[in-house]
mmCIF file with all atom_site columns, C-alpha atoms in Angstrom:
data_model
loop_
_atom_site.group_PDB
_atom_site.id
_atom_site.type_symbol
_atom_site.label_atom_id
_atom_site.label_alt_id
_atom_site.label_comp_id
_atom_site.label_asym_id
_atom_site.label_entity_id
_atom_site.label_seq_id
_atom_site.pdbx_PDB_ins_code
_atom_site.Cartn_x
_atom_site.Cartn_y
_atom_site.Cartn_z
_atom_site.occupancy
_atom_site.B_iso_or_equiv
_atom_site.pdbx_formal_charge
_atom_site.auth_seq_id
_atom_site.auth_comp_id
_atom_site.auth_asym_id
_atom_site.auth_atom_id
_atom_site.pdbx_PDB_model_num
ATOM 1   C CA . UNK A 1 1   ? 5.372   -66.779 -56.123 1.00 0.00 ? 1   UNK A CA 1
ATOM 2   C CA . UNK A 1 2   ? 2.705   -69.327 -56.524 1.00 0.00 ? 2   UNK A CA 1
ATOM 3   C CA . UNK A 1 3   ? 1.662   -68.938 -52.472 1.00 0.00 ? 3   UNK A CA 1
ATOM 4   C CA . UNK A 1 4   ? 1.212   -65.490 -52.943 1.00 0.00 ? 4   UNK A CA 1
ATOM 5   C CA . UNK A 1 5   ? -0.771  -65.712 -56.248 1.00 0.00 ? 5   UNK A CA 1
ATOM 6   C CA . UNK A 1 6   ? -2.612  -68.193 -53.739 1.00 0.00 ? 6   UNK A CA 1
ATOM 7   C CA . UNK A 1 7   ? -3.128  -66.231 -51.198 1.00 0.00 ? 7   UNK A CA 1
ATOM 8   C CA . UNK A 1 8   ? -4.192  -62.809 -52.947 1.00 0.00 ? 8   UNK A CA 1
ATOM 9   C CA . UNK A 1 9   ? -6.810  -65.294 -55.559 1.00 0.00 ? 9   UNK A CA 1
ATOM 10  C CA . UNK A 1 10  ? -8.624  -66.320 -51.781 1.00 0.00 ? 10  UNK A CA 1
ATOM 11  C CA . UNK A 1 11  ? -8.607  -63.132 -50.922 1.00 0.00 ? 11  UNK A CA 1
ATOM 12  C CA . UNK A 1 12  ? -10.546 -61.597 -53.872 1.00 0.00 ? 12  UNK A CA 1
ATOM 13  C CA . UNK A 1 13  ? -12.615 -64.589 -53.316 1.00 0.00 ? 13  UNK A CA 1
ATOM 14  C CA . UNK A 1 14  ? -13.566 -63.527 -50.298 1.00 0.00 ? 14  UNK A CA 1
ATOM 15  C CA . UNK A 1 15  ? -14.282 -60.086 -51.058 1.00 0.00 ? 15  UNK A CA 1
ATOM 16  C CA . UNK A 1 16  ? -16.489 -60.796 -53.817 1.00 0.00 ? 16  UNK A CA 1
ATOM 17  C CA . UNK A 1 17  ? -18.516 -63.160 -51.166 1.00 0.00 ? 17  UNK A CA 1
ATOM 18  C CA . UNK A 1 18  ? -20.435 -60.459 -49.834 1.00 0.00 ? 18  UNK A CA 1
ATOM 19  C CA . UNK A 1 19  ? -23.347 -59.443 -51.988 1.00 0.00 ? 19  UNK A CA 1
ATOM 20  C CA . UNK A 1 20  ? -25.673 -56.409 -52.432 1.00 0.00 ? 20  UNK A CA 1
ATOM 21  C CA . UNK A 1 21  ? -29.050 -57.003 -53.981 1.00 0.00 ? 21  UNK A CA 1
ATOM 22  C CA . UNK A 1 22  ? -32.240 -54.892 -53.537 1.00 0.00 ? 22  UNK A CA 1
ATOM 23  C CA . UNK A 1 23  ? -36.341 -56.636 -52.885 1.00 0.00 ? 23  UNK A CA 1
ATOM 24  C CA . UNK A 1 24  ? -39.164 -55.619 -54.717 1.00 0.00 ? 24  UNK A CA 1
ATOM 25  C CA . UNK A 1 25  ? -42.716 -56.546 -54.023 1.00 0.00 ? 25  UNK A CA 1
ATOM 26  C CA . UNK A 1 26  ? -44.435 -57.756 -56.897 1.00 0.00 ? 26  UNK A CA 1
ATOM 27  C CA . UNK A 1 27  ? -47.672 -55.665 -56.703 1.00 0.00 ? 27  UNK A CA 1
ATOM 28  C CA . UNK A 1 28  ? -45.600 -52.259 -56.266 1.00 0.00 ? 28  UNK A CA 1
ATOM 29  C CA . UNK A 1 29  ? -45.499 -50.232 -58.878 1.00 0.00 ? 29  UNK A CA 1
ATOM 30  C CA . UNK A 1 30  ? -42.411 -48.229 -58.017 1.00 0.00 ? 30  UNK A CA 1
ATOM 31  C CA . UNK A 1 31  ? -42.545 -45.399 -61.014 1.00 0.00 ? 31  UNK A CA 1
ATOM 32  C CA . UNK A 1 32  ? -45.705 -43.686 -59.568 1.00 0.00 ? 32  UNK A CA 1
ATOM 33  C CA . UNK A 1 33  ? -43.710 -43.066 -56.442 1.00 0.00 ? 33  UNK A CA 1
ATOM 34  C CA . UNK A 1 34  ? -41.925 -39.271 -56.943 1.00 0.00 ? 34  UNK A CA 1
ATOM 35  C CA . UNK A 1 35  ? -40.954 -38.089 -53.232 1.00 0.00 ? 35  UNK A CA 1
ATOM 36  C CA . UNK A 1 36  ? -38.615 -39.750 -50.900 1.00 0.00 ? 36  UNK A CA 1
ATOM 37  C CA . UNK A 1 37  ? -38.499 -38.257 -47.021 1.00 0.00 ? 37  UNK A CA 1
ATOM 38  C CA . UNK A 1 38  ? -35.335 -40.228 -45.103 1.00 0.00 ? 38  UNK A CA 1
ATOM 39  C CA . UNK A 1 39  ? -36.517 -40.709 -41.582 1.00 0.00 ? 39  UNK A CA 1
ATOM 40  C CA . UNK A 1 40  ? -33.782 -39.683 -38.738 1.00 0.00 ? 40  UNK A CA 1
ATOM 41  C CA . UNK A 1 41  ? -35.040 -40.485 -35.536 1.00 0.00 ? 41  UNK A CA 1
ATOM 42  C CA . UNK A 1 42  ? -33.808 -42.585 -32.087 1.00 0.00 ? 42  UNK A CA 1
ATOM 43  C CA . UNK A 1 43  ? -34.894 -45.695 -34.166 1.00 0.00 ? 43  UNK A CA 1
ATOM 44  C CA . UNK A 1 44  ? -33.008 -45.813 -37.110 1.00 0.00 ? 44  UNK A CA 1
ATOM 45  C CA . UNK A 1 45  ? -29.940 -43.177 -37.142 1.00 0.00 ? 45  UNK A CA 1
ATOM 46  C CA . UNK A 1 46  ? -26.305 -43.994 -37.938 1.00 0.00 ? 46  UNK A CA 1
ATOM 47  C CA . UNK A 1 47  ? -24.153 -44.036 -34.666 1.00 0.00 ? 47  UNK A CA 1
ATOM 48  C CA . UNK A 1 48  ? -22.174 -40.784 -33.593 1.00 0.00 ? 48  UNK A CA 1
ATOM 49  C CA . UNK A 1 49  ? -18.731 -42.063 -35.469 1.00 0.00 ? 49  UNK A CA 1
ATOM 50  C CA . UNK A 1 50  ? -20.320 -42.384 -38.406 1.00 0.00 ? 50  UNK A CA 1
ATOM 51  C CA . UNK A 1 51  ? -22.510 -39.876 -39.075 1.00 0.00 ? 51  UNK A CA 1
ATOM 52  C CA . UNK A 1 52  ? -19.853 -38.477 -41.585 1.00 0.00 ? 52  UNK A CA 1
ATOM 53  C CA . UNK A 1 53  ? -21.896 -41.726 -43.747 1.00 0.00 ? 53  UNK A CA 1
ATOM 54  C CA . UNK A 1 54  ? -24.707 -40.251 -43.744 1.00 0.00 ? 54  UNK A CA 1
ATOM 55  C CA . UNK A 1 55  ? -24.059 -37.540 -46.393 1.00 0.00 ? 55  UNK A CA 1
ATOM 56  C CA . UNK A 1 56  ? -23.637 -40.109 -48.320 1.00 0.00 ? 56  UNK A CA 1
ATOM 57  C CA . UNK A 1 57  ? -26.580 -41.847 -47.945 1.00 0.00 ? 57  UNK A CA 1
ATOM 58  C CA . UNK A 1 58  ? -28.808 -38.909 -48.342 1.00 0.00 ? 58  UNK A CA 1
ATOM 59  C CA . UNK A 1 59  ? -27.064 -38.442 -51.809 1.00 0.00 ? 59  UNK A CA 1
ATOM 60  C CA . UNK A 1 60  ? -27.583 -41.962 -52.802 1.00 0.00 ? 60  UNK A CA 1
ATOM 61  C CA . UNK A 1 61  ? -31.379 -41.317 -52.403 1.00 0.00 ? 61  UNK A CA 1
ATOM 62  C CA . UNK A 1 62  ? -31.044 -37.508 -53.902 1.00 0.00 ? 62  UNK A CA 1
ATOM 63  C CA . UNK A 1 63  ? -29.168 -39.204 -56.477 1.00 0.00 ? 63  UNK A CA 1
ATOM 64  C CA . UNK A 1 64  ? -32.368 -41.337 -57.950 1.00 0.00 ? 64  UNK A CA 1
ATOM 65  C CA . UNK A 1 65  ? -35.068 -39.694 -59.190 1.00 0.00 ? 65  UNK A CA 1
ATOM 66  C CA . UNK A 1 66  ? -37.206 -39.326 -56.249 1.00 0.00 ? 66  UNK A CA 1
ATOM 67  C CA . UNK A 1 67  ? -37.329 -35.880 -54.524 1.00 0.00 ? 67  UNK A CA 1
ATOM 68  C CA . UNK A 1 68  ? -36.228 -35.847 -50.911 1.00 0.00 ? 68  UNK A CA 1
ATOM 69  C CA . UNK A 1 69  ? -38.831 -33.827 -48.644 1.00 0.00 ? 69  UNK A CA 1
ATOM 70  C CA . UNK A 1 70  ? -37.661 -33.026 -44.894 1.00 0.00 ? 70  UNK A CA 1
ATOM 71  C CA . UNK A 1 71  ? -39.519 -35.530 -42.424 1.00 0.00 ? 71  UNK A CA 1
ATOM 72  C CA . UNK A 1 72  ? -41.045 -31.828 -40.773 1.00 0.00 ? 72  UNK A CA 1
ATOM 73  C CA . UNK A 1 73  ? -42.308 -30.918 -43.854 1.00 0.00 ? 73  UNK A CA 1
ATOM 74  C CA . UNK A 1 74  ? -44.771 -34.164 -44.754 1.00 0.00 ? 74  UNK A CA 1
ATOM 75  C CA . UNK A 1 75  ? -47.685 -32.163 -43.900 1.00 0.00 ? 75  UNK A CA 1
ATOM 76  C CA . UNK A 1 76  ? -47.136 -29.809 -46.195 1.00 0.00 ? 76  UNK A CA 1
ATOM 77  C CA . UNK A 1 77  ? -47.931 -31.784 -49.126 1.00 0.00 ? 77  UNK A CA 1
ATOM 78  C CA . UNK A 1 78  ? -51.137 -32.272 -50.654 1.00 0.00 ? 78  UNK A CA 1
ATOM 79  C CA . UNK A 1 79  ? -52.784 -35.703 -50.544 1.00 0.00 ? 79  UNK A CA 1
ATOM 80  C CA . UNK A 1 80  ? -52.219 -36.484 -54.029 1.00 0.00 ? 80  UNK A CA 1
ATOM 81  C CA . UNK A 1 81  ? -48.092 -36.048 -53.482 1.00 0.00 ? 81  UNK A CA 1
ATOM 82  C CA . UNK A 1 82  ? -48.523 -37.868 -50.034 1.00 0.00 ? 82  UNK A CA 1
ATOM 83  C CA . UNK A 1 83  ? -49.576 -40.822 -52.561 1.00 0.00 ? 83  UNK A CA 1
ATOM 84  C CA . UNK A 1 84  ? -46.505 -40.644 -54.364 1.00 0.00 ? 84  UNK A CA 1
ATOM 85  C CA . UNK A 1 85  ? -44.464 -40.561 -50.722 1.00 0.00 ? 85  UNK A CA 1
ATOM 86  C CA . UNK A 1 86  ? -41.976 -43.109 -49.804 1.00 0.00 ? 86  UNK A CA 1
ATOM 87  C CA . UNK A 1 87  ? -40.635 -43.013 -46.193 1.00 0.00 ? 87  UNK A CA 1
ATOM 88  C CA . UNK A 1 88  ? -36.835 -44.115 -46.369 1.00 0.00 ? 88  UNK A CA 1
ATOM 89  C CA . UNK A 1 89  ? -35.547 -45.975 -43.363 1.00 0.00 ? 89  UNK A CA 1
ATOM 90  C CA . UNK A 1 90  ? -32.267 -47.182 -43.080 1.00 0.00 ? 90  UNK A CA 1
ATOM 91  C CA . UNK A 1 91  ? -29.390 -49.337 -40.737 1.00 0.00 ? 91  UNK A CA 1
ATOM 92  C CA . UNK A 1 92  ? -25.480 -49.784 -40.669 1.00 0.00 ? 92  UNK A CA 1
ATOM 93  C CA . UNK A 1 93  ? -24.113 -52.742 -39.502 1.00 0.00 ? 93  UNK A CA 1
ATOM 94  C CA . UNK A 1 94  ? -20.350 -52.524 -38.808 1.00 0.00 ? 94  UNK A CA 1
ATOM 95  C CA . UNK A 1 95  ? -18.580 -56.035 -38.266 1.00 0.00 ? 95  UNK A CA 1
ATOM 96  C CA . UNK A 1 96  ? -15.058 -57.325 -39.469 1.00 0.00 ? 96  UNK A CA 1
ATOM 97  C CA . UNK A 1 97  ? -16.241 -60.184 -41.569 1.00 0.00 ? 97  UNK A CA 1
ATOM 98  C CA . UNK A 1 98  ? -18.967 -57.707 -43.617 1.00 0.00 ? 98  UNK A CA 1
ATOM 99  C CA . UNK A 1 99  ? -20.291 -54.272 -43.670 1.00 0.00 ? 99  UNK A CA 1
ATOM 100 C CA . UNK A 1 100 ? -24.274 -54.115 -44.821 1.00 0.00 ? 100 UNK A CA 1
ATOM 101 C CA . UNK A 1 101 ? -25.784 -51.312 -45.650 1.00 0.00 ? 101 UNK A CA 1
ATOM 102 C CA . UNK A 1 102 ? -29.532 -51.819 -45.755 1.00 0.00 ? 102 UNK A CA 1
ATOM 103 C CA . UNK A 1 103 ? -31.996 -48.731 -47.115 1.00 0.00 ? 103 UNK A CA 1
ATOM 104 C CA . UNK A 1 104 ? -35.798 -49.809 -46.987 1.00 0.00 ? 104 UNK A CA 1
ATOM 105 C CA . UNK A 1 105 ? -38.289 -47.908 -48.717 1.00 0.00 ? 105 UNK A CA 1
ATOM 106 C CA . UNK A 1 106 ? -41.831 -47.734 -47.310 1.00 0.00 ? 106 UNK A CA 1
ATOM 107 C CA . UNK A 1 107 ? -45.514 -46.425 -49.067 1.00 0.00 ? 107 UNK A CA 1
ATOM 108 C CA . UNK A 1 108 ? -46.308 -43.479 -46.872 1.00 0.00 ? 108 UNK A CA 1
ATOM 109 C CA . UNK A 1 109 ? -50.043 -43.937 -47.212 1.00 0.00 ? 109 UNK A CA 1
ATOM 110 C CA . UNK A 1 110 ? -50.304 -47.406 -45.978 1.00 0.00 ? 110 UNK A CA 1
ATOM 111 C CA . UNK A 1 111 ? -46.927 -48.373 -44.345 1.00 0.00 ? 111 UNK A CA 1
ATOM 112 C CA . UNK A 1 112 ? -46.625 -51.139 -46.664 1.00 0.00 ? 112 UNK A CA 1
ATOM 113 C CA . UNK A 1 113 ? -42.450 -51.509 -47.346 1.00 0.00 ? 113 UNK A CA 1
ATOM 114 C CA . UNK A 1 114 ? -41.928 -51.643 -50.705 1.00 0.00 ? 114 UNK A CA 1
ATOM 115 C CA . UNK A 1 115 ? -38.362 -51.969 -51.411 1.00 0.00 ? 115 UNK A CA 1
ATOM 116 C CA . UNK A 1 116 ? -35.313 -52.977 -50.071 1.00 0.00 ? 116 UNK A CA 1
ATOM 117 C CA . UNK A 1 117 ? -31.572 -51.680 -50.673 1.00 0.00 ? 117 UNK A CA 1
ATOM 118 C CA . UNK A 1 118 ? -28.799 -53.771 -49.833 1.00 0.00 ? 118 UNK A CA 1
ATOM 119 C CA . UNK A 1 119 ? -25.471 -52.853 -50.573 1.00 0.00 ? 119 UNK A CA 1
ATOM 120 C CA . UNK A 1 120 ? -22.349 -54.957 -48.835 1.00 0.00 ? 120 UNK A CA 1
ATOM 121 C CA . UNK A 1 121 ? -19.312 -55.148 -48.899 1.00 0.00 ? 121 UNK A CA 1
ATOM 122 C CA . UNK A 1 122 ? -15.679 -56.701 -47.123 1.00 0.00 ? 122 UNK A CA 1
ATOM 123 C CA . UNK A 1 123 ? -11.671 -56.240 -47.211 1.00 0.00 ? 123 UNK A CA 1
ATOM 124 C CA . UNK A 1 124 ? -11.967 -58.493 -43.849 1.00 0.00 ? 124 UNK A CA 1
ATOM 125 C CA . UNK A 1 125 ? -10.647 -55.693 -41.554 1.00 0.00 ? 125 UNK A CA 1
ATOM 126 C CA . UNK A 1 126 ? -7.381  -55.241 -44.305 1.00 0.00 ? 126 UNK A CA 1
ATOM 127 C CA . UNK A 1 127 ? -8.059  -52.167 -45.191 1.00 0.00 ? 127 UNK A CA 1
ATOM 128 C CA . UNK A 1 128 ? -10.475 -50.829 -42.376 1.00 0.00 ? 128 UNK A CA 1
ATOM 129 C CA . UNK A 1 129 ? -13.933 -49.895 -41.107 1.00 0.00 ? 129 UNK A CA 1
ATOM 130 C CA . UNK A 1 130 ? -14.088 -46.523 -43.026 1.00 0.00 ? 130 UNK A CA 1
ATOM 131 C CA . UNK A 1 131 ? -13.025 -48.282 -46.435 1.00 0.00 ? 131 UNK A CA 1
ATOM 132 C CA . UNK A 1 132 ? -15.360 -50.903 -45.960 1.00 0.00 ? 132 UNK A CA 1
ATOM 133 C CA . UNK A 1 133 ? -18.124 -48.153 -44.965 1.00 0.00 ? 133 UNK A CA 1
ATOM 134 C CA . UNK A 1 134 ? -17.811 -46.231 -48.135 1.00 0.00 ? 134 UNK A CA 1
ATOM 135 C CA . UNK A 1 135 ? -17.867 -49.677 -50.317 1.00 0.00 ? 135 UNK A CA 1
ATOM 136 C CA . UNK A 1 136 ? -21.294 -50.376 -48.446 1.00 0.00 ? 136 UNK A CA 1
ATOM 137 C CA . UNK A 1 137 ? -22.723 -47.110 -49.148 1.00 0.00 ? 137 UNK A CA 1
ATOM 138 C CA . UNK A 1 138 ? -21.251 -46.989 -52.464 1.00 0.00 ? 138 UNK A CA 1
ATOM 139 C CA . UNK A 1 139 ? -23.140 -50.315 -53.263 1.00 0.00 ? 139 UNK A CA 1
ATOM 140 C CA . UNK A 1 140 ? -26.294 -49.696 -51.577 1.00 0.00 ? 140 UNK A CA 1
ATOM 141 C CA . UNK A 1 141 ? -26.423 -46.113 -54.014 1.00 0.00 ? 141 UNK A CA 1
ATOM 142 C CA . UNK A 1 142 ? -26.280 -48.216 -57.220 1.00 0.00 ? 142 UNK A CA 1
ATOM 143 C CA . UNK A 1 143 ? -29.421 -50.282 -55.775 1.00 0.00 ? 143 UNK A CA 1
ATOM 144 C CA . UNK A 1 144 ? -31.151 -47.549 -55.105 1.00 0.00 ? 144 UNK A CA 1
ATOM 145 C CA . UNK A 1 145 ? -29.910 -45.824 -58.551 1.00 0.00 ? 145 UNK A CA 1
ATOM 146 C CA . UNK A 1 146 ? -30.991 -48.859 -60.549 1.00 0.00 ? 146 UNK A CA 1
ATOM 147 C CA . UNK A 1 147 ? -34.620 -49.279 -58.368 1.00 0.00 ? 147 UNK A CA 1
ATOM 148 C CA . UNK A 1 148 ? -35.100 -45.765 -58.847 1.00 0.00 ? 148 UNK A CA 1
ATOM 149 C CA . UNK A 1 149 ? -34.050 -45.132 -62.234 1.00 0.00 ? 149 UNK A CA 1
ATOM 150 C CA . UNK A 1 150 ? -34.335 -41.638 -63.770 1.00 0.00 ? 150 UNK A CA 1
#
């Protein structure tokens, strides 16, 4: 019984080592931003086998106070609106030890990174890749929501 309890506690400790965090530029007022456009090109995309999770990433940004704008429609925004626009780039890194989803927010006008949200999760391969990805996205969604609260 003690062995099982020790193994269970060790597993829980290892799973909790995955940290999610947000880094925000010190010189930026995030409240000025109202719009976000998710960049989805050859450089920033989810591999085809993970495409279903892209919906969850879009939902994570949309559930913040930011209004989503298609990257094809950015030029329809007024100059004032483009001053309040963030470009969103994301990446997914799946490894057995840890799954990490990173979402970066970049000022449209200056190209300056203003915030980076990271969601990480690990079941050490026990729960499977799909579960780990969903949990990492859930954690990055919380980071985005906290950073760009309504």
